[in-house]
C-alpha positions as MATLAB code, in Angstrom:
seq = 'MYDLRFVLRVLARTPGFTITVVLALAVGIGATTAIFSLVNGVLLRPLPYPSADRLVMVWQDYSARGGPIDEWASPGNVHDWQQQRDIFTSIAAIGGWTPAAIFNGQQPETLTGEQVTHAYFQTLHLTPAAGRDFRPADDIPGAARVVIISHGMWQTRFGGDRSIIGRPMVLAGEPHEVIGVAPPGAVGVLVPDADLWRPRRLNLTTPDYGNVFLRVIARLADGIDHDAAQARLNAVAGSLRAGQQALRQVGIRIQPAQDWIVGDAKTPLLVLLVAVGTLLLLTVANIANLLLARASARERELSIRAAIGASRSRLVRLLILESLMLSAAGGVLGVFFAVWGLDGLLALAADFLPRAAEISLDRRVLAFTAALAAVTGLLFGLAPALQSSRPDLQTPLREGARATSRKGQLARSTLVVVQIALALVMLVSATLIVRSFAGLQRADLGFN';
ca = [
      32.411    5.936   22.592;
      34.899    8.802   22.856;
      33.895   10.015   19.387;
      30.209    9.694   20.277;
      30.603   11.799   23.409;
      32.605   14.373   21.487;
      29.974   14.594   18.727;
      27.204   15.094   21.294;
      29.198   17.945   22.880;
      29.816   19.566   19.490;
      26.115   19.396   18.547;
      25.100   20.732   21.955;
      27.439   23.745   21.493;
      25.622   24.727   18.274;
      21.903   24.302   19.129;
      20.707   26.564   16.300;
      22.459   24.485   13.662;
      21.466   21.191   15.276;
      17.772   22.088   15.620;
      17.611   23.418   12.049;
      19.096   20.232   10.583;
      17.015   17.878   12.749;
      13.742   19.670   11.924;
      14.525   19.732    8.197;
      15.311   16.014    8.286;
      12.214   15.251   10.359;
       9.969   16.916    7.767;
      11.616   15.097    4.845;
      11.820   11.700    6.536;
       8.365   12.067    8.097;
       6.699   12.904    4.770;
       8.478   10.024    3.024;
       7.546    7.613    5.820;
       3.881    8.663    5.742;
       3.615    8.115    1.979;
       5.576    4.856    2.168;
       3.035    3.679    4.767;
       0.329    4.130    2.123;
       2.415    2.352   -0.519;
       3.202   -0.470    1.900;
      -0.389   -0.963    3.045;
      -1.935   -0.752   -0.430;
       0.704   -2.071   -2.852;
       3.335   -4.087   -0.991;
       1.502   -5.909    1.790;
       0.050   -9.240    0.573;
      -3.710   -9.679    0.659;
      -4.905  -11.037    4.021;
      -5.492  -14.551    2.699;
      -3.243  -17.633    2.788;
      -1.192  -18.016   -0.435;
      -2.790  -14.814   -1.747;
      -0.479  -14.783   -4.787;
      -2.491  -17.728   -6.187;
      -5.743  -15.760   -6.219;
      -6.922  -14.270   -9.535;
      -9.955  -12.389  -10.772;
     -11.585  -13.932  -13.860;
     -13.167  -11.666  -16.480;
     -14.852  -11.833  -19.840;
     -12.636  -10.160  -22.454;
     -14.701   -8.077  -24.891;
     -11.712   -6.366  -26.524;
     -12.270   -8.202  -29.826;
     -15.710   -6.539  -29.925;
     -14.251   -3.148  -29.072;
     -15.378   -3.474  -25.450;
     -13.597   -3.769  -22.081;
     -11.063   -6.463  -21.278;
     -12.507   -6.880  -17.776;
     -16.239   -7.337  -18.222;
     -18.224   -8.915  -15.386;
     -19.402  -12.508  -15.622;
     -22.757  -14.159  -16.152;
     -24.046  -17.312  -14.401;
     -23.230  -19.189  -17.611;
     -19.620  -18.048  -17.438;
     -19.373  -19.157  -13.813;
     -20.744  -22.584  -14.734;
     -18.252  -22.989  -17.589;
     -15.245  -21.770  -15.595;
     -16.050  -24.075  -12.678;
     -15.419  -27.030  -14.997;
     -11.772  -26.047  -15.587;
     -10.367  -28.169  -12.761;
      -6.908  -28.305  -14.315;
      -6.695  -24.478  -14.137;
      -8.604  -23.582  -10.943;
      -8.801  -25.543   -7.697;
     -11.885  -23.519   -6.717;
     -13.848  -20.579   -8.038;
     -16.499  -18.291   -6.532;
     -18.837  -15.578   -7.803;
     -19.386  -12.438   -5.720;
     -21.973   -9.675   -5.612;
     -22.566   -6.803   -3.215;
     -25.334   -6.808   -0.602;
     -26.683   -4.087    1.694;
     -29.532   -5.669    3.676;
     -31.550   -4.012    6.401;
     -31.369   -5.983    9.651;
     -33.630   -5.869   12.691;
     -32.048   -6.602   16.073;
     -34.193   -7.113   19.198;
     -37.219   -5.487   17.634;
     -35.426   -2.171   17.137;
     -35.420    0.026   14.035;
     -33.937   -1.540   10.877;
     -30.189   -1.076   10.534;
     -28.413   -1.183    7.163;
     -25.495   -3.623    6.994;
     -22.934   -4.277    4.276;
     -22.101   -7.701    2.967;
     -21.542   -9.969    0.007;
     -23.631  -12.576   -1.780;
     -21.303  -15.388   -2.809;
     -21.349  -18.880   -4.211;
     -20.610  -21.713   -1.792;
     -16.852  -22.029   -2.600;
     -16.072  -18.427   -1.559;
     -14.349  -19.124    1.764;
     -12.782  -22.284    0.361;
     -11.264  -20.235   -2.475;
      -9.836  -17.709   -0.011;
      -8.562  -20.551    2.238;
     -10.531  -19.162    5.196;
     -12.114  -21.443    7.802;
     -15.037  -20.236    9.962;
     -14.122  -19.472   13.578;
     -17.399  -21.044   14.690;
     -20.109  -23.033   12.948;
     -19.768  -24.292    9.393;
     -18.929  -23.055    5.912;
     -21.366  -22.836    3.006;
     -22.242  -26.086    1.197;
     -23.200  -26.714   -2.443;
     -26.796  -27.324   -1.328;
     -26.951  -23.753    0.026;
     -26.455  -22.449   -3.534;
     -29.555  -24.106   -4.990;
     -32.399  -21.655   -5.789;
     -35.159  -22.095   -3.226;
     -32.843  -23.454   -0.520;
     -33.285  -22.181    3.034;
     -31.604  -18.839    3.628;
     -28.387  -19.070    5.644;
     -25.790  -16.476    6.597;
     -22.225  -16.271    7.935;
     -21.507  -13.207   10.071;
     -18.187  -11.411   10.462;
     -16.037  -11.966   13.532;
     -16.354   -8.270   14.382;
     -20.159   -8.411   14.356;
     -20.074  -11.587   16.436;
     -17.987   -9.850   19.091;
     -19.671   -6.433   19.159;
     -23.284   -7.377   18.476;
     -23.482  -10.800   20.125;
     -20.617  -10.700   22.643;
     -18.897  -13.733   21.108;
     -21.814  -15.965   22.172;
     -21.506  -19.349   20.407;
     -25.224  -19.975   20.837;
     -25.772  -17.541   17.939;
     -25.094  -20.521   15.631;
     -28.446  -21.876   14.486;
     -30.429  -18.815   15.551;
     -32.528  -16.843   13.057;
     -31.709  -13.321   11.865;
     -34.090  -11.156    9.819;
     -32.213   -9.677    6.847;
     -33.899   -7.744    4.015;
     -37.240   -8.899    5.382;
     -36.322  -12.610    5.209;
     -35.373  -14.960    8.048;
     -31.818  -16.313    7.752;
     -30.212  -18.997    9.877;
     -26.783  -18.040   11.229;
     -24.580  -21.029   10.336;
     -21.097  -19.662   10.974;
     -18.731  -16.912   12.034;
     -15.930  -15.729    9.738;
     -12.377  -15.949   11.132;
     -10.836  -12.873   12.804;
      -9.565  -10.317   10.306;
     -11.499  -11.816    7.377;
     -11.768   -9.172    4.665;
     -14.327   -9.273    1.886;
     -13.035   -9.267   -1.692;
     -15.698   -6.896   -3.021;
     -16.729   -5.276    0.284;
     -13.637   -5.179    2.556;
     -15.602   -4.314    5.724;
     -18.393   -6.828    5.080;
     -20.617   -7.639    8.076;
     -22.030  -10.859    6.631;
     -22.168  -13.243    3.692;
     -24.983  -15.324    2.226;
     -25.180  -17.740   -0.747;
     -25.870  -16.195   -4.158;
     -28.114  -19.141   -5.192;
     -27.452  -19.083   -8.946;
     -29.402  -21.293  -11.313;
     -26.607  -23.217  -13.011;
     -28.786  -26.006  -14.438;
     -29.932  -23.713  -17.264;
     -27.264  -21.004  -17.004;
     -27.895  -17.567  -18.477;
     -25.158  -15.889  -20.553;
     -26.908  -12.586  -21.166;
     -26.870  -11.090  -17.662;
     -23.423   -9.955  -16.511;
     -23.605   -8.987  -12.843;
     -20.964  -11.077  -11.059;
     -17.346  -10.630  -10.096;
     -15.443  -13.920  -10.028;
     -12.400  -14.881   -7.949;
     -10.505  -18.160   -8.367;
      -7.491  -19.945   -6.946;
      -4.995  -21.265   -9.482;
      -4.307  -24.981   -9.436;
      -0.985  -26.153   -8.016;
       1.835  -26.262  -10.533;
       0.360  -23.722  -12.953;
       1.497  -20.123  -13.123;
      -0.371  -17.069  -14.336;
       0.911  -17.173  -17.933;
       0.238  -20.894  -18.342;
      -3.274  -20.488  -16.925;
      -3.976  -17.608  -19.326;
      -2.749  -19.677  -22.284;
      -5.057  -22.571  -21.340;
      -7.994  -20.217  -20.858;
      -7.430  -18.796  -24.337;
      -7.889  -22.312  -25.727;
     -10.918  -22.891  -23.484;
     -12.510  -19.626  -24.684;
     -12.254  -20.840  -28.283;
     -14.111  -24.071  -27.536;
     -16.791  -22.258  -25.507;
     -17.393  -19.753  -28.316;
     -18.140  -22.614  -30.687;
     -21.087  -23.693  -28.536;
     -22.566  -20.341  -27.517;
     -23.594  -17.506  -29.824;
     -23.536  -15.120  -26.827;
     -19.805  -15.779  -26.478;
     -18.893  -14.829  -30.053;
     -15.614  -12.860  -30.049;
     -15.456  -13.109  -26.228;
     -12.279  -14.196  -24.493;
     -11.352  -15.026  -20.881;
      -8.826  -12.985  -18.951;
      -7.331  -13.503  -15.508;
      -5.800  -10.790  -13.342;
      -3.933  -11.103  -10.020;
      -6.475  -10.361   -7.298;
      -4.147   -7.853   -5.646;
      -3.845   -5.837   -8.882;
      -7.619   -5.630   -9.146;
      -8.133   -4.663   -5.501;
      -5.413   -1.982   -5.745;
      -7.049   -0.679   -8.922;
      -6.113    2.827  -10.048;
      -4.404    3.732   -6.755;
      -0.980    2.445   -7.846;
       0.072    5.338  -10.101;
      -0.977    8.202   -7.768;
       0.748    6.538   -4.802;
       3.990    6.033   -6.721;
       3.842    9.645   -7.952;
       3.442   10.798   -4.344;
       6.364    8.613   -3.248;
       8.595   10.076   -5.976;
       7.488   13.598   -4.967;
       8.375   13.176   -1.298;
      11.572   11.398   -2.307;
      12.523   14.470   -4.335;
      11.684   16.650   -1.340;
      13.994   14.508    0.790;
      16.789   14.827   -1.792;
      16.349   18.610   -1.626;
      16.692   18.391    2.137;
      19.825   16.259    1.826;
      21.418   18.743   -0.593;
      20.520   21.635    1.687;
      21.996   19.963    4.787;
      25.139   18.918    2.896;
      25.594   22.570    1.972;
      25.176   23.591    5.604;
      27.747   20.999    6.670;
      30.206   22.198    4.022;
      29.826   25.768    5.239;
      30.229   24.588    8.814;
      33.325   22.594    7.856;
      34.965   25.816    6.677;
      34.427   27.284   10.136;
      35.918   24.123   11.705;
      38.924   24.001    9.386;
      41.333   25.218   12.121;
      40.062   22.559   14.559;
      40.442   19.763   11.995;
      43.914   21.004   11.008;
      45.037   20.869   14.645;
      43.670   17.328   14.963;
      45.537   16.252   11.831;
      48.714   18.000   12.980;
      48.814   16.108   16.275;
      48.343   12.747   14.593;
      44.681   12.145   13.734;
      44.483    9.934   10.647;
      42.198   10.702    7.742;
      40.009    7.675    8.545;
      39.609    8.944   12.127;
      38.478   12.359   10.922;
      36.062   10.811    8.400;
      34.667    8.561   11.110;
      34.173   11.519   13.434;
      32.361   13.599   10.811;
      30.230   10.695    9.515;
      29.223    9.878   13.087;
      28.100   13.467   13.500;
      25.956   13.201   10.356;
      24.470    9.876   11.493;
      23.595   11.339   14.893;
      21.761   14.196   13.180;
      19.918   11.812   10.831;
      19.013    9.478   13.720;
      17.482   12.377   15.649;
      15.690   13.513   12.493;
      14.431    9.975   11.902;
      13.012    9.618   15.426;
      11.253   12.990   15.208;
      10.204   12.128   11.650;
       8.280    9.082   12.925;
       6.145   11.375   15.089;
       5.589   13.670   12.095;
       4.678   10.585   10.017;
       2.052    9.467   12.554;
       0.451   12.907   12.436;
       0.713   13.093    8.638;
      -0.672    9.592    8.121;
      -3.706   10.340   10.280;
      -4.364   13.408    8.156;
      -3.944   11.529    4.882;
      -6.302    8.746    5.968;
      -8.875   11.270    7.163;
      -8.803   12.841    3.696;
      -8.479    9.781    1.486;
      -9.686    6.700    3.403;
     -12.868    6.540    1.295;
     -10.852    6.527   -1.939;
      -7.941    4.291   -0.966;
      -8.282    0.516   -1.289;
      -7.243   -1.467    1.807;
      -7.253    1.727    3.901;
      -7.930   -0.298    7.060;
      -4.606   -2.136    6.574;
      -2.477    1.019    6.407;
      -0.347    1.581    9.493;
       3.188    2.289   10.708;
       4.121   -1.375   11.001;
       7.534   -3.017   11.398;
       8.311   -2.833    7.701;
       7.616    0.914    7.654;
       9.730    1.499   10.773;
      12.573   -0.564    9.263;
      12.265    1.533    6.099;
      12.468    4.715    8.199;
      15.570    3.482   10.028;
      17.268    2.566    6.744;
      16.197    5.876    5.220;
      17.664    7.829    8.133;
      20.973    5.914    7.875;
      21.254    6.372    4.095;
      20.276   10.033    4.402;
      22.962   10.609    7.029;
      25.573    9.038    4.771;
      24.393   11.029    1.742;
      24.615   14.459    3.292;
      27.624   13.635    5.468;
      29.946   11.823    3.095;
      31.003   14.723    0.829;
      31.731   17.161    3.698;
      33.534   14.401    5.619;
      35.796   13.446    2.693;
      36.592   17.060    1.913;
      37.260   18.079    5.523;
      39.380   15.013    6.261;
      42.256   16.507    4.213;
      42.751   19.856    5.915;
      45.446   22.373    4.975;
      47.994   22.060    7.779;
      49.600   25.463    7.191;
      47.216   28.264    6.274;
      44.473   27.676    8.915;
      47.091   27.500   11.679;
      48.511   30.911   10.927;
      47.184   33.350   13.435;
      44.462   35.552   11.971;
      44.589   33.860    8.593;
      41.332   33.236    6.812;
      41.430   30.751    4.009;
      38.638   29.827    1.661;
      38.845   26.429    0.017;
      38.183   26.431   -3.714;
      37.107   22.807   -3.450;
      34.598   23.813   -0.777;
      33.253   26.611   -2.947;
      32.897   24.264   -5.923;
      31.104   21.618   -3.831;
      28.693   24.170   -2.356;
      27.995   25.687   -5.775;
      27.311   22.217   -7.210;
      24.859   21.461   -4.414;
      23.044   24.742   -5.016;
      22.678   23.845   -8.708;
      21.318   20.393   -7.741;
      18.837   21.985   -5.331;
      17.574   24.419   -7.958;
      17.239   21.600  -10.518;
      15.257   19.391   -8.114;
      13.060   22.295   -7.044;
      12.355   23.136  -10.688;
      11.318   19.540  -11.399;
       8.906   19.617   -8.449;
       7.552   23.045   -9.399;
       6.886   22.092  -13.032;
       5.297   18.758  -12.020;
       3.067   20.423   -9.433;
       2.021   23.095  -11.944;
       1.069   20.437  -14.516;
      -0.956   18.494  -11.951;
      -2.793   21.611  -10.757;
      -3.475   22.657  -14.347;
      -4.869   19.176  -15.133;
      -7.065   19.332  -12.042;
      -8.344   22.778  -13.009;
      -9.113   21.467  -16.508;
     -11.079   18.550  -15.074;
     -13.039   20.947  -12.863;
     -13.976   23.069  -15.900;
     -14.856   20.118  -18.156;
     -18.378   20.383  -19.607;
     -20.198   17.186  -18.681;
     -23.209   18.111  -20.795;
     -25.563   18.417  -17.819;
     -25.885   20.459  -14.637;
];
């Protein structure tokens, strides 16, 4: 506590230095926290379904024909894959849906939703908050139209009224019976902000293999991992090819559902994280240099402390505590910068980022920020603390003497070299990215 009070007095006596360091840290930590929030929400946070790691997307693999490895599925594929009970516990086909709805005789309003086969919610392990789930009979062509609405629509449009179950709703010009309400926070696989779901009603008695218009999600059976499931599907694909000319040279491929939902966002987000990490390293090197320069000015004070009995560990502790106090203040201010920066990033990129609605400064992000601030404080404080903890007990104490430590000069020169190297890496990378962007803008598409 004595050291803490002393450090606070020292920092208060040099407000210019303290404010400069705290602001520099706040920018570096804030930028890193904002980008980590994106990485956390998109890449690290599990999908909002129970046992989400067991969910996979199932594709036709046309690579042997020179085509894509993730081609959509046909009703025939869905029929065949549903029979693989030893590989999948359940499987569902999904398609998009944007029906016009009429509420209380008002003008039609366009909604977003999904058309799914009956096992959709079962595959995701989601249970309706009210009403019932889809049944196999709902999938039969010609069956009565039914619909499950989202929990958000139930609350905002119908005030959470349970009497909505069984009532009709006109969607795309057809009457639909509302049979259920999705659980709170239910997110669509194909349309994350889906308002409603209705059965796809595929004809699987005489399945068609020529039309590919479905995305398929499945839950792996217990006791089988991704590689084992893929190996079994390779064998299944061979037997299916023997019976269907349309499946000649066509394989079956599974992909973790999270990888598919994240899509192409992974690489740009990781590049951004590396970029802000480099910026933070530049900040650390800069602050370490400032502390080394400041240590030279405090050499007389530290020499007096050592002369009257302060141990090296005590001096290191004092200087490290000072660095940690600076990084803690920078971390707290950095959180406010991160909130502002994250709002700006989402305003710019929410339409392009998958899972944008799940991005926030949650506990994991705040824990990351706290750890980042602590590590940063140690990084920029350790070298100055170790160097200053062995002061010259003679030269600085001589009245009017000015001594310049060669070790201090070497350390500061090394940090300057590191800063220039990191800045050059960022400059070259940024130039390449801008040049690539300019090239894409000038690319001749062959039409106006």
